[in-house]
CSV table of C-alpha atoms in Angstrom, one decimal:
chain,number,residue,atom,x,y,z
O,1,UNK,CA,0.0,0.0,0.0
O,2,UNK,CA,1.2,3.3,-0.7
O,3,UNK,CA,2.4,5.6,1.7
O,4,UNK,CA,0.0,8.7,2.2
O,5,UNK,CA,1.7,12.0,1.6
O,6,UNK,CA,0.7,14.9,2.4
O,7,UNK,CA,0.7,16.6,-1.0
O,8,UNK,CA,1.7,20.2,0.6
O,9,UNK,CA,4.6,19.0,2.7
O,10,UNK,CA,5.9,16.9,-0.3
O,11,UNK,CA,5.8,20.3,-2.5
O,12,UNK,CA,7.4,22.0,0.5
O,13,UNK,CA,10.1,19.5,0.3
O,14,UNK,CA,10.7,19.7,-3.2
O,15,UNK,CA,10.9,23.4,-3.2
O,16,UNK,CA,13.6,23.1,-0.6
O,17,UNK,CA,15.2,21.1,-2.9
O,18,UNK,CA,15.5,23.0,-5.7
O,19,UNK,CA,16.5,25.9,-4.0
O,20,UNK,CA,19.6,23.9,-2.6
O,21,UNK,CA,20.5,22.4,-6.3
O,22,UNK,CA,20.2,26.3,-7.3
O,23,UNK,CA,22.5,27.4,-4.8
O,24,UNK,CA,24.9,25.4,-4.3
O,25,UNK,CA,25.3,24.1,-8.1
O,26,UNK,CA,23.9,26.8,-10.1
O,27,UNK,CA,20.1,27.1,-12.0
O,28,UNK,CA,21.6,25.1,-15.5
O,29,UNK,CA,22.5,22.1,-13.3
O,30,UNK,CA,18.8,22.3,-11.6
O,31,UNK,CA,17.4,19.6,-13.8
O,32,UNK,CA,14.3,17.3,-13.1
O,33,UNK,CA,17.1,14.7,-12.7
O,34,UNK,CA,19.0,15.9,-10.2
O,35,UNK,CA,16.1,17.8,-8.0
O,36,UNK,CA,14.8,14.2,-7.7
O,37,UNK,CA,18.2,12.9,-6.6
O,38,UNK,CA,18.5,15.7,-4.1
O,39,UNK,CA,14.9,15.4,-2.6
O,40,UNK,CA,15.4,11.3,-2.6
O,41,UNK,CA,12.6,10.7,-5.1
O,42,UNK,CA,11.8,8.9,-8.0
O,43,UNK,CA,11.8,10.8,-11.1
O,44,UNK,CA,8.4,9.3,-11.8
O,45,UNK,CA,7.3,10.7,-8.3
O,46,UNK,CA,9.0,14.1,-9.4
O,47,UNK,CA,6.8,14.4,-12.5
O,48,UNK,CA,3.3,14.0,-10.5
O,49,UNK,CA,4.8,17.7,-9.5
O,50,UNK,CA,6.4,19.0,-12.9
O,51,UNK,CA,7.0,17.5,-16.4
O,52,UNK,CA,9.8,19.2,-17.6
O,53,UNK,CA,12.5,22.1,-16.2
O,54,UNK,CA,10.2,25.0,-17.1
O,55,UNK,CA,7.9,23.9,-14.6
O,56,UNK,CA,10.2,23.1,-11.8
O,57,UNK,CA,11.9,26.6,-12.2
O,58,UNK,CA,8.2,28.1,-12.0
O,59,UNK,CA,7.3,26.4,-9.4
O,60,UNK,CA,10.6,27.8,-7.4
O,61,UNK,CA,10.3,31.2,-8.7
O,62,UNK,CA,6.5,31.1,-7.6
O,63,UNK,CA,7.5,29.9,-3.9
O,64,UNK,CA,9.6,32.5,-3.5
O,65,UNK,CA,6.8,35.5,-4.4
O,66,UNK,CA,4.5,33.1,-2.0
O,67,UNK,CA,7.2,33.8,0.6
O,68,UNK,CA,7.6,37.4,0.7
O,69,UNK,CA,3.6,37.8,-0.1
O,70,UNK,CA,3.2,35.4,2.9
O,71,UNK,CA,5.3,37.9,5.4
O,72,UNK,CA,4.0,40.8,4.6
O,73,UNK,CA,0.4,39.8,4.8
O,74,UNK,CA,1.5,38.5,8.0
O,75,UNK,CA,2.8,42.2,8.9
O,76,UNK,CA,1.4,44.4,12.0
O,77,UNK,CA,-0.3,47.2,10.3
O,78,UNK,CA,-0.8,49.3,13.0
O,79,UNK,CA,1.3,52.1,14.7
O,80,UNK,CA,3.5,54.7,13.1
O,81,UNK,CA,2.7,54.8,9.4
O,82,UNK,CA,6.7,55.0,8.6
O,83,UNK,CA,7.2,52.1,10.8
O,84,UNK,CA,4.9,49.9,9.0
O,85,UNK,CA,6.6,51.1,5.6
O,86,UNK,CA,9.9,49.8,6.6
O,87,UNK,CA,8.8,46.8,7.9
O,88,UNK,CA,6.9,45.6,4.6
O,89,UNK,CA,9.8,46.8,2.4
O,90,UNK,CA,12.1,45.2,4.6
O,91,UNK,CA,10.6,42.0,3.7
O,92,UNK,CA,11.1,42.4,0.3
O,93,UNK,CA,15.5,42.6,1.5
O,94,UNK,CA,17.6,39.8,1.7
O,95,UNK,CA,18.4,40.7,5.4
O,96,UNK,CA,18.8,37.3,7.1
O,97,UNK,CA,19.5,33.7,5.8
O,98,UNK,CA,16.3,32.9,3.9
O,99,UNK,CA,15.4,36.0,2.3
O,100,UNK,CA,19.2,35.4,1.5
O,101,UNK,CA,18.6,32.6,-0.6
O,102,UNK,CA,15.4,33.8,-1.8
O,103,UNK,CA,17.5,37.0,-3.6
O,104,UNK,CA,19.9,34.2,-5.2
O,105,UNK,CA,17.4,32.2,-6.3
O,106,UNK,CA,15.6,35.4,-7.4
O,107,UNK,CA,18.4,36.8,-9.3
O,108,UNK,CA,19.6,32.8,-11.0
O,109,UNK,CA,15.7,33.2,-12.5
O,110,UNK,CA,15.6,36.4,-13.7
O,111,UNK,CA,18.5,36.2,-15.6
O,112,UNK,CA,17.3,32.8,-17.1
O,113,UNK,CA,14.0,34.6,-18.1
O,114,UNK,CA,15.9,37.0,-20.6
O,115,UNK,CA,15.7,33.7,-22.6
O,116,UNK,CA,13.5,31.4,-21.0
O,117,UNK,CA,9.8,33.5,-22.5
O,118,UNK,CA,7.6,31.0,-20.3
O,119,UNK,CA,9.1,32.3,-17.2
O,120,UNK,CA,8.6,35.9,-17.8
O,121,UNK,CA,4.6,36.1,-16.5
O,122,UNK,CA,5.7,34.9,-13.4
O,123,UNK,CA,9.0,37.6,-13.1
O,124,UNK,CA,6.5,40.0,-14.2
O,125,UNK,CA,4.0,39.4,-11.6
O,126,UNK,CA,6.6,39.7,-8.8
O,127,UNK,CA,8.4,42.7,-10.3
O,128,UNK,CA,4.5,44.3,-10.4
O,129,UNK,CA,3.7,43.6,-6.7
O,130,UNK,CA,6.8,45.4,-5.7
O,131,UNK,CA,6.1,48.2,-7.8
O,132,UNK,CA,2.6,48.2,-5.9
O,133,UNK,CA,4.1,47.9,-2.7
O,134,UNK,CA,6.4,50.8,-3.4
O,135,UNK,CA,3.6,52.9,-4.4
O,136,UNK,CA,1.4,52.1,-1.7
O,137,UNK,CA,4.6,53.0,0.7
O,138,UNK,CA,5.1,56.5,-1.1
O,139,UNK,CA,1.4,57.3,-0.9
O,140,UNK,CA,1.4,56.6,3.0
O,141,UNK,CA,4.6,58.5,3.8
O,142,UNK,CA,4.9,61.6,1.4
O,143,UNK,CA,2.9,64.6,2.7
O,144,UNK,CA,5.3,66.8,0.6
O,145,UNK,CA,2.5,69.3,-1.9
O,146,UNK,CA,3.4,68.2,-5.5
O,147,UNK,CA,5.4,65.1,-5.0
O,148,UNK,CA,5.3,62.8,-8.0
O,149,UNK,CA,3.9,59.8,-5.9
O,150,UNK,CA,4.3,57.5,-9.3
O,151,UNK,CA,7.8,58.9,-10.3
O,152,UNK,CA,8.8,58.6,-6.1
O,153,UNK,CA,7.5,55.0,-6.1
O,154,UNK,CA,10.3,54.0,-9.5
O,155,UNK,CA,12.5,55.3,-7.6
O,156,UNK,CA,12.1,53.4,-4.5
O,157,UNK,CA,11.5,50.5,-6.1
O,158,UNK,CA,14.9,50.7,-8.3
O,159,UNK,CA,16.9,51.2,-5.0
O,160,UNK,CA,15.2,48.5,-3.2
O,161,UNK,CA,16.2,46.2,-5.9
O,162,UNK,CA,19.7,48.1,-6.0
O,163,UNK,CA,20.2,47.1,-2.2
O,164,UNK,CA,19.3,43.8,-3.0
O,165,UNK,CA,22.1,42.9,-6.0
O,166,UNK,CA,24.4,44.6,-3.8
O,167,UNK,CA,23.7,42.7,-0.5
O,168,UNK,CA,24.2,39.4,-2.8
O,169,UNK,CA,26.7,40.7,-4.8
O,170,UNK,CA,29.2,42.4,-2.5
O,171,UNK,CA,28.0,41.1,1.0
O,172,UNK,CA,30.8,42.6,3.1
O,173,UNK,CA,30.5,46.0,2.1
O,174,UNK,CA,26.3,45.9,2.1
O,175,UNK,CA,25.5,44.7,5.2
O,176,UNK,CA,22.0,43.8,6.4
O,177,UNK,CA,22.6,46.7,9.0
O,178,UNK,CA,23.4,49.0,6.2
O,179,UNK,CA,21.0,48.1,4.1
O,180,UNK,CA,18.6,48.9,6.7
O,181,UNK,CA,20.2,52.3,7.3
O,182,UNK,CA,20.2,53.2,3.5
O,183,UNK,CA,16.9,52.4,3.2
O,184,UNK,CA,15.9,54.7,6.7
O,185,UNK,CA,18.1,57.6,5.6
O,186,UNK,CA,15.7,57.3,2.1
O,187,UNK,CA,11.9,56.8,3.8
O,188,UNK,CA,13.5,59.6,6.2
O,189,UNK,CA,13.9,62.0,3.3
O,190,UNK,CA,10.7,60.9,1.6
O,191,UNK,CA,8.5,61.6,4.7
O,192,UNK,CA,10.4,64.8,5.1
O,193,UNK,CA,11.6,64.1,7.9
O,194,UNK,CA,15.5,64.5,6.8
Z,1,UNK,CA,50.3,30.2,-45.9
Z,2,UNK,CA,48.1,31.1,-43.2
Z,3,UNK,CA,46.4,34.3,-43.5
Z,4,UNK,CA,47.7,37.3,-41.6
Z,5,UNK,CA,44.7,38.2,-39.1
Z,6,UNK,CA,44.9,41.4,-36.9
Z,7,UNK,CA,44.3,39.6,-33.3
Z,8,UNK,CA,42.9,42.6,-32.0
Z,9,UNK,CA,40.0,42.4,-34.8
Z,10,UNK,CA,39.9,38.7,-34.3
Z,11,UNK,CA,38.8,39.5,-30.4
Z,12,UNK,CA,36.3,41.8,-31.2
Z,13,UNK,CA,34.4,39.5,-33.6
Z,14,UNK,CA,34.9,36.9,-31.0
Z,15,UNK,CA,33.6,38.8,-28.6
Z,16,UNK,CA,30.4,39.6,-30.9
Z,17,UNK,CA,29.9,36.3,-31.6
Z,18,UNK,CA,29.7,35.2,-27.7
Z,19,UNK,CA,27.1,37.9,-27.1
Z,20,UNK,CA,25.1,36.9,-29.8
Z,21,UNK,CA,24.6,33.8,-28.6
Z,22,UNK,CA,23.9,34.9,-24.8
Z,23,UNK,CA,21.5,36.9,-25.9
Z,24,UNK,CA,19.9,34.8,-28.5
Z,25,UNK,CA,19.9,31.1,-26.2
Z,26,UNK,CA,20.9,32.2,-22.9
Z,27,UNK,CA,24.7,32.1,-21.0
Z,28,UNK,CA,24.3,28.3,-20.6
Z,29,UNK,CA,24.5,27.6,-24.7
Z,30,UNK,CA,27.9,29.8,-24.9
Z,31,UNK,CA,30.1,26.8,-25.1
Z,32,UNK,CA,33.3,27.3,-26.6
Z,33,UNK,CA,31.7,25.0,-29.2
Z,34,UNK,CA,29.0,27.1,-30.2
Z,35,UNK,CA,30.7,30.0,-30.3
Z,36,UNK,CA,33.2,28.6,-32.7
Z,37,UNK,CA,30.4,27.8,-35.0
Z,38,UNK,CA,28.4,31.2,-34.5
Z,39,UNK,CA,31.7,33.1,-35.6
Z,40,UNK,CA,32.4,30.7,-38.4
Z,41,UNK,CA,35.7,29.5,-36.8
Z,42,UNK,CA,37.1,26.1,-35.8
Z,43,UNK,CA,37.4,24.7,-32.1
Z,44,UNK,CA,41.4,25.1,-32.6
Z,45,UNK,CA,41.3,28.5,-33.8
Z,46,UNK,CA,38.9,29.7,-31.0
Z,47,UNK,CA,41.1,27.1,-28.4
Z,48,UNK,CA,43.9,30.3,-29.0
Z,49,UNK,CA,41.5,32.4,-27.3
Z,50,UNK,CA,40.1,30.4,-24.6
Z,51,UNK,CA,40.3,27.1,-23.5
Z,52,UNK,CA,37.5,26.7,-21.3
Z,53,UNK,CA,33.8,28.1,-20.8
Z,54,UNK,CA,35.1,29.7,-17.9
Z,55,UNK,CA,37.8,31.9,-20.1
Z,56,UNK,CA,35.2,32.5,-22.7
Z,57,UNK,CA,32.6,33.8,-20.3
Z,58,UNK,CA,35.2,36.0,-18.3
Z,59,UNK,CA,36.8,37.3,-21.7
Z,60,UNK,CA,33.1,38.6,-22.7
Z,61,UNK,CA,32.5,40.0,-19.3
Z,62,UNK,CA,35.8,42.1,-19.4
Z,63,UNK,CA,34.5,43.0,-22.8
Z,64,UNK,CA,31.6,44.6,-20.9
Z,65,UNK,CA,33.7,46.8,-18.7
Z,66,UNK,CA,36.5,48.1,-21.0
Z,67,UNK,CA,33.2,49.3,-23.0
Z,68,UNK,CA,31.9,51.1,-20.1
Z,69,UNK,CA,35.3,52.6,-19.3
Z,70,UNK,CA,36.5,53.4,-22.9
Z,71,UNK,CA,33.0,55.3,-23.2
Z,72,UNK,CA,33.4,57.4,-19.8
Z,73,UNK,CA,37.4,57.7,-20.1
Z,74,UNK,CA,35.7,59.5,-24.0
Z,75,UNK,CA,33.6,62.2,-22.1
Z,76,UNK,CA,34.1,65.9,-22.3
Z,77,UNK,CA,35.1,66.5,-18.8
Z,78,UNK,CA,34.8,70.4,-18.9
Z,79,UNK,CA,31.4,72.4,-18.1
Z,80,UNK,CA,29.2,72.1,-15.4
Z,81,UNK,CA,29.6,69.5,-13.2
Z,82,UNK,CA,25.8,68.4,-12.9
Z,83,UNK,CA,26.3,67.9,-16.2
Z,84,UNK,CA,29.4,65.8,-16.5
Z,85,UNK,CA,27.8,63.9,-13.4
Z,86,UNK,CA,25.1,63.2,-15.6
Z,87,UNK,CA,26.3,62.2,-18.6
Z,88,UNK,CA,29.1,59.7,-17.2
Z,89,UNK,CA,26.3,57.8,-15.0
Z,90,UNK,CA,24.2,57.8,-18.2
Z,91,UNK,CA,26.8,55.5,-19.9
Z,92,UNK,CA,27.0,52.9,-16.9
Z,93,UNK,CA,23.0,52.6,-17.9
Z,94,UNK,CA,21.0,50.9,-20.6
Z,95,UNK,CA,19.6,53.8,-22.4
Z,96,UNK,CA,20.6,52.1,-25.9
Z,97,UNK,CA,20.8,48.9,-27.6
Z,98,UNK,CA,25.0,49.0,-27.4
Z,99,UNK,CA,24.2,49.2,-23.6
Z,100,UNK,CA,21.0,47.3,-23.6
Z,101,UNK,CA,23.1,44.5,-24.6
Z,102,UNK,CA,26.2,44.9,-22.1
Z,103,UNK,CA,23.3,45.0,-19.5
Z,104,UNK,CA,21.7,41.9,-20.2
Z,105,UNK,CA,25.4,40.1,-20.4
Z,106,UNK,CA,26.4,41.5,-17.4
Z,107,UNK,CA,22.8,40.2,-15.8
Z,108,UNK,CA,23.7,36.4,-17.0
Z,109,UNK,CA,27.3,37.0,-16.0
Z,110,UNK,CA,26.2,38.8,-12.5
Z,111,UNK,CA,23.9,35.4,-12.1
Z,112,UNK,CA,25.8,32.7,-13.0
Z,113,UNK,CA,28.7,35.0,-10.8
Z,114,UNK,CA,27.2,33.2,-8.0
Z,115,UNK,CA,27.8,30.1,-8.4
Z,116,UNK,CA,31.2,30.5,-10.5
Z,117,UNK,CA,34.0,31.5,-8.4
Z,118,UNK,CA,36.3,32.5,-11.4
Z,119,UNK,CA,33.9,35.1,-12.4
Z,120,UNK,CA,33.2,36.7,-9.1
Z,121,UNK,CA,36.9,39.0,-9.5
Z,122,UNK,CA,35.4,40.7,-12.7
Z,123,UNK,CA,32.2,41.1,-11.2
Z,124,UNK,CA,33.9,42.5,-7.9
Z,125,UNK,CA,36.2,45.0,-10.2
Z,126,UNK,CA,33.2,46.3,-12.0
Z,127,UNK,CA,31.1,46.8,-9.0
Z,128,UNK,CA,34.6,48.5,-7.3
Z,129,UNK,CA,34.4,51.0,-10.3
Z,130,UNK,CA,30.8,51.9,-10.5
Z,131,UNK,CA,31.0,52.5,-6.7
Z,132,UNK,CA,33.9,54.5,-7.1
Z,133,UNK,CA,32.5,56.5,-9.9
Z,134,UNK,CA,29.1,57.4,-7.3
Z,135,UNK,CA,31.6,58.7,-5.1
Z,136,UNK,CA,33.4,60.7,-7.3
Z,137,UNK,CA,30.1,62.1,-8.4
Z,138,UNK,CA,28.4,62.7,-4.9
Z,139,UNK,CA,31.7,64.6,-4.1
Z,140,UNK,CA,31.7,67.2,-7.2
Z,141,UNK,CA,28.0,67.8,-6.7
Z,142,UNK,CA,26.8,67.9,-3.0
Z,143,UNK,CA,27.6,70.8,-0.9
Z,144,UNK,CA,25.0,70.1,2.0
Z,145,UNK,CA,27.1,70.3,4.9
Z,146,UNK,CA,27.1,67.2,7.0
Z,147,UNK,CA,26.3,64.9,4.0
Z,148,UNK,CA,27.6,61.6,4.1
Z,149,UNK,CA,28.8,61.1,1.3
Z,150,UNK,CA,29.5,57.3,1.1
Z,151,UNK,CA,26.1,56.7,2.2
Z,152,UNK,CA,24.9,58.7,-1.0
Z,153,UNK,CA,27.2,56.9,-3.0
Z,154,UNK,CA,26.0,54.0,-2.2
Z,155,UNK,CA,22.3,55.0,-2.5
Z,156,UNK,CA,23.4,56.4,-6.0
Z,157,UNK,CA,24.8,53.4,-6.7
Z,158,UNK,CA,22.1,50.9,-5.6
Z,159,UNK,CA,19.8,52.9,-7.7
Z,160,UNK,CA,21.4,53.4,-11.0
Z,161,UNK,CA,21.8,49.1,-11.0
Z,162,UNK,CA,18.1,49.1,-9.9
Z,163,UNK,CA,17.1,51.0,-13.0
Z,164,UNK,CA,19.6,49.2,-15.0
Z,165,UNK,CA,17.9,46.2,-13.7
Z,166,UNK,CA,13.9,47.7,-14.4
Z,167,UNK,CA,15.0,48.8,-18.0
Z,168,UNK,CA,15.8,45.4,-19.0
Z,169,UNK,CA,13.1,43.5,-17.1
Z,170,UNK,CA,10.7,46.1,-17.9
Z,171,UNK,CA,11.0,48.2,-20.8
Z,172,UNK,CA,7.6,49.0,-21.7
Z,173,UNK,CA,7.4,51.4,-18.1
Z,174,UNK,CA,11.2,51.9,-17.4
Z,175,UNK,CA,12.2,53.8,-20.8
Z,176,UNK,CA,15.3,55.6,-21.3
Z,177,UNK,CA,13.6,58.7,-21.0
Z,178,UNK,CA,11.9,57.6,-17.8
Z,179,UNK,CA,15.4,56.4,-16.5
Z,180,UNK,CA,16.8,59.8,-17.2
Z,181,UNK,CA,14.2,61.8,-16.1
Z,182,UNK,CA,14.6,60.1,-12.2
Z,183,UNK,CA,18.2,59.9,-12.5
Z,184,UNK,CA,18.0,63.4,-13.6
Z,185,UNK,CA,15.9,64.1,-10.5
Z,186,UNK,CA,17.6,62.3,-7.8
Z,187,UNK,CA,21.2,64.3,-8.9
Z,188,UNK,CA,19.0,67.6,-8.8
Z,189,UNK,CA,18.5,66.4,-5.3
Z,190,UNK,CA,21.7,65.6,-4.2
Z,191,UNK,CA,22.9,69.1,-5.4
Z,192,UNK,CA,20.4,70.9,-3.1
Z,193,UNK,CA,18.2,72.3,-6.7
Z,194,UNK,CA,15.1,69.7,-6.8
């Protein structure tokens, strides 16, 4: 008789998986192949979850927007208006081990989508709720008369992302402390409080 | 007789070639095979240039920054300095297809960086000299006193790769004139005129 799985912890398992073929081999050797090896399945039991690369590089990418979408819904909301700003955009940081990973796993994807069209929608839809979240930020901190709220919320978003690459890509200059300071010093100055 | 070939033309065309096919398939298909074939040469003749993947992909990326630095080292220095600022961070960004193309190499280089150890020193040297460029260009154009200027030049830095980043991920919004319109407005803020 077959074991009974529970279908969510298996997918939790798998996506663990992939993420530790990503980083500690690279996305080109994260093949169907060698996520089953790592996750010690079958590829037949694999394929119940995707048929070909494509989908197992979705189906990472996807868990890591689930992640970050997850925190932030799980964010207090009340309190100091600029205190709930940093909070949510510090979510979107790679300030401690997972979101870490997250960022490298982030950044292995979207260079793969330059050429890979079918993962596009899903870099798309993250790149999108950022934007949104930025936006929404902007519009609950700037009080300035005639700011450009969408102009402020570009720009925000461009050096959130900015901290990010540099966090991963030069990790002892860009510290998570300093990221949090940069990005202070910059909600600071938007709220006119600098 | 073999025929005289200028190596320095040779490398350029090489170095076409491996772009074209980054672009076209993705980092992952630039083998030292199929480069050969995409720039109509043998594996011997190419072997002269670079033995492994690993050369092949560095010699490209260095490719990317002598472009950048040949193209600020070019700039007319004299004039205002907001406008000397501005024009040499304009050429570290993707505002046309020469650069659009160095951008989305540097992305799969920056990417597969990660998990490559031999790339991570020309990633590290062109980070270096984009952060050192930031500084120089905070220090000709802020006069606030009590401005800390390496935390500006970091936030200057962080967001010119963020919009590098939303220009190719996101062209339709992010469009050169957008990206130098809020460059254009974050240096007017810096200098104390926005």
């Amino acid at each position: 008789m077959p074991k009974v799985v529970d279908p969510e912890a298996r997918r939790r398992e798998l996506a663990e998986s992939v993420w530790r073929v990503i980083r500690r081999d690279g996305l080109e050797h994260a093949s169907v192949r060698n996520v089953a090896r790592e996750a010690g399945l079958s590829m037949g039991s694999l394929r119940h979850y995707f048929a070909t690369q494509s989908e197992l590089l979705a189906f990472a990418m996807r868990l890591v927007h689930e992640r970050v979408q997850r925190r932030i819904a799980a964010l207090d909301l009340s309190g100091d208006p600029r205190q709930v700003v940093e909070r949510a955009l510090q979510e979107a940081l790679p300030l401690d081990a997972e979101r870490h990973a997250e960022m490298e796993v982030w950044l292995a994807f979207t260079a793969r989508a330059l050429v890979d069209p079918k993962l596009r929608a899903l870099r798309d839809e993250g790149h999108s709720k950022l934007r949104e979240l930025c936006r929404r930020c902007v519009e609950a901190l700037a009080r300035r008369p005639g700011l450009d709220v969408a102009a402020e919320a570009e720009r925000l978003h461009a050096l959130i992302d900015g901290l990010a690459l540099h966090r991963v890509l030069d990790p002892a200059t860009t510290t998570p402390q300093r990221v949090v300071e940069l990005l202070a010093a910059h909600l600071d100055e938007l709220a006119g409080q600098a």
